[in-house]
Short mmCIF file of C-alpha atoms in Angstrom, two decimals:
data_model
loop_
_atom_site.label_atom_id
_atom_site.label_comp_id
_atom_site.label_asym_id
_atom_site.label_seq_id
_atom_site.Cartn_x
_atom_site.Cartn_y
_atom_site.Cartn_z
CA UNK I 33 101.05 113.65 116.87
CA UNK I 34 100.88 111.72 113.21
CA UNK I 35 104.56 109.92 112.39
CA UNK I 36 105.55 108.63 109.21
CA UNK I 37 108.20 105.78 108.77
CA UNK I 38 110.29 106.63 105.56
CA UNK I 39 113.41 108.35 104.65
CA UNK I 40 111.46 110.64 102.67
CA UNK I 41 108.40 112.96 103.68
CA UNK I 42 104.98 111.44 101.77
CA UNK I 43 102.64 112.30 104.24
CA UNK I 44 102.02 116.10 104.67
CA UNK I 45 102.15 117.58 108.42
CA UNK I 46 103.48 114.06 109.62
CA UNK I 47 106.88 113.87 111.50
CA UNK I 48 108.64 111.92 109.74
CA UNK I 49 110.84 109.00 111.57
CA UNK I 50 113.78 107.11 110.16
CA UNK I 51 116.87 105.38 111.50
CA UNK I 52 119.37 107.87 110.37
CA UNK I 53 119.47 111.51 109.25
CA UNK I 54 118.60 112.62 105.87
CA UNK I 55 117.16 116.17 104.46
CA UNK I 56 113.60 115.36 105.16
CA UNK I 57 114.10 113.38 108.18
CA UNK I 58 112.63 115.20 111.44
CA UNK I 59 113.61 112.42 114.18
CA UNK I 60 115.95 109.78 113.81
CA UNK I 61 114.95 106.56 115.65
CA UNK I 62 114.78 102.67 114.92
CA UNK I 63 111.25 102.45 113.31
CA UNK I 64 110.98 98.61 114.66
CA UNK I 65 111.29 99.99 118.35
CA UNK I 66 109.95 103.30 118.39
CA UNK I 67 110.30 104.67 122.04
CA UNK I 68 107.17 106.94 122.06
CA UNK I 69 105.08 106.51 125.11
CA UNK I 70 102.26 104.29 124.76
CA UNK I 71 99.12 105.57 123.54
CA UNK I 72 100.77 108.76 122.31
CA UNK I 73 100.38 108.69 118.39
CA UNK I 74 97.15 109.37 116.48
CA UNK I 75 98.30 107.68 113.13
CA UNK I 76 101.36 105.67 112.06
CA UNK I 77 102.25 105.90 107.88
CA UNK I 78 104.43 102.80 107.22
CA UNK I 79 106.27 102.83 103.74
CA UNK I 80 107.94 99.82 102.76
CA UNK I 81 109.17 99.35 106.55
CA UNK I 82 107.74 95.71 107.25
CA UNK I 83 108.74 93.81 104.10
CA UNK I 84 112.29 95.18 104.31
CA UNK I 85 111.99 93.00 107.90
CA UNK I 86 112.47 89.29 108.64
CA UNK I 87 109.05 88.20 109.42
CA UNK I 88 109.46 88.19 113.47
CA UNK I 89 110.95 91.28 113.12
CA UNK I 90 107.89 92.33 111.26
CA UNK I 91 105.57 91.28 114.19
CA UNK I 92 107.73 92.63 116.72
CA UNK I 93 107.49 96.24 114.96
CA UNK I 94 104.13 95.93 113.74
CA UNK I 95 103.20 95.15 118.00
CA UNK I 96 105.29 98.04 119.11
CA UNK I 97 103.34 100.69 116.46
CA UNK I 98 100.28 99.09 117.81
CA UNK I 99 100.66 99.95 121.57
CA UNK I 100 102.09 103.78 120.51
CA UNK I 101 98.38 104.36 118.71
CA UNK I 102 96.04 106.15 120.98
CA UNK I 103 92.63 104.07 121.11
CA UNK I 104 90.79 104.67 118.32
CA UNK I 105 93.82 105.81 115.98
CA UNK I 106 95.17 104.12 112.83
CA UNK I 107 98.37 102.68 111.68
CA UNK I 108 98.37 102.23 107.76
CA UNK I 109 100.87 99.95 106.44
CA UNK I 110 102.57 100.12 102.65
CA UNK I 111 104.38 97.43 101.28
CA UNK I 112 105.12 95.44 97.94
CA UNK I 113 101.93 93.33 96.65
CA UNK I 114 103.17 90.02 96.32
CA UNK I 115 100.15 88.76 94.48
CA UNK I 116 100.86 91.73 92.22
CA UNK I 117 104.34 91.09 91.55
CA UNK I 118 104.16 87.53 91.37
CA UNK I 119 101.62 87.66 88.27
CA UNK I 120 103.87 90.13 86.81
CA UNK I 121 106.59 87.71 86.84
CA UNK I 122 105.47 84.76 85.59
CA UNK I 123 103.61 86.84 82.99
CA UNK I 124 106.54 88.25 81.63
CA UNK I 125 106.09 91.58 82.62
CA UNK I 126 108.95 91.99 85.57
CA UNK I 127 112.12 90.45 84.97
CA UNK I 128 114.63 88.64 87.30
CA UNK I 129 116.38 91.80 86.91
CA UNK I 130 113.82 94.24 87.85
CA UNK I 131 112.25 91.83 90.76
CA UNK I 132 115.80 91.99 92.31
CA UNK I 133 116.16 95.32 91.70
CA UNK I 134 112.75 96.52 93.58
CA UNK I 135 111.08 93.77 95.11
CA UNK I 136 113.65 91.29 96.57
CA UNK I 137 113.03 91.92 100.46
CA UNK I 138 112.84 89.66 103.25
CA UNK I 139 108.80 89.16 103.79
CA UNK I 140 106.71 89.39 101.06
CA UNK I 141 102.97 90.27 101.42
CA UNK I 142 99.28 89.42 100.15
CA UNK I 143 96.75 90.95 101.82
CA UNK I 144 95.86 87.73 103.61
CA UNK I 145 99.14 87.41 105.25
CA UNK I 146 99.03 91.53 105.73
CA UNK I 147 95.51 91.46 108.11
CA UNK I 148 96.88 88.74 110.13
CA UNK I 149 100.17 90.36 110.51
CA UNK I 150 98.05 93.26 111.95
CA UNK I 151 95.23 91.18 114.02
CA UNK I 152 98.57 89.34 115.41
CA UNK I 153 99.73 92.58 116.45
CA UNK I 154 96.82 93.48 118.33
CA UNK I 155 94.25 95.02 115.79
CA UNK I 156 90.91 93.27 115.80
CA UNK I 157 90.29 91.67 112.32
CA UNK I 158 87.36 93.65 111.63
CA UNK I 159 88.80 96.88 112.26
CA UNK I 160 91.68 95.89 109.28
CA UNK I 161 90.89 97.38 105.69
CA UNK I 162 92.77 96.70 102.52
CA UNK I 163 93.13 99.72 100.09
CA UNK I 164 92.47 99.13 96.32
CA UNK I 165 93.13 103.01 95.45
CA UNK I 166 94.78 106.21 96.94
CA UNK I 167 93.88 106.86 100.44
CA UNK I 168 92.56 110.32 99.58
CA UNK I 169 93.70 113.55 101.23
CA UNK I 170 96.97 111.30 102.44
CA UNK I 171 99.28 109.36 100.17
CA UNK I 172 98.85 107.56 96.65
CA UNK I 173 99.09 104.14 96.14
CA UNK I 174 101.67 102.60 93.44
CA UNK I 175 100.62 100.14 91.18
CA UNK I 176 102.69 97.28 92.83
CA UNK I 177 101.77 98.31 96.63
CA UNK I 178 99.63 96.86 99.39
CA UNK I 179 98.42 99.72 101.55
CA UNK I 180 96.52 98.09 104.76
CA UNK I 181 95.21 99.97 107.57
CA UNK I 182 93.96 98.89 111.36
CA UNK I 183 91.96 101.02 113.75
CA UNK I 184 93.09 100.58 117.31
CA UNK I 185 89.87 99.48 119.34
CA UNK I 186 88.62 102.08 121.82
#
């Protein structure tokens, strides 16, 4: 089974799981505390979930997701890329109003902090990767997004 954590369907053929009902939601469940059996999920796609949580909640959620994955399975996380947004703000491309409207989240992630979170959740650091482009055949990466994946060891 492949699941995506999002209120809208992004990945074709993945079960859409979200905290409340919606037209594209297949299953209602708390994204921070998935209740799937341990080692039962083939892939998890998390779209702007972790950056909307406080740091301790983000680690709890990522650890829960790791436990749900089958050995050899992957977790993809998409968050705002704080380095990109900060450069845009300092350079004048992102206004305070735009920042507050789109990027004012309790937790911000850089490549390093995202990779560190996945390592703390259980992924081996060698099995964590940063994507600098679209994830082929799965989903596009927006210019302000950070995309990482972790593969659970076999």
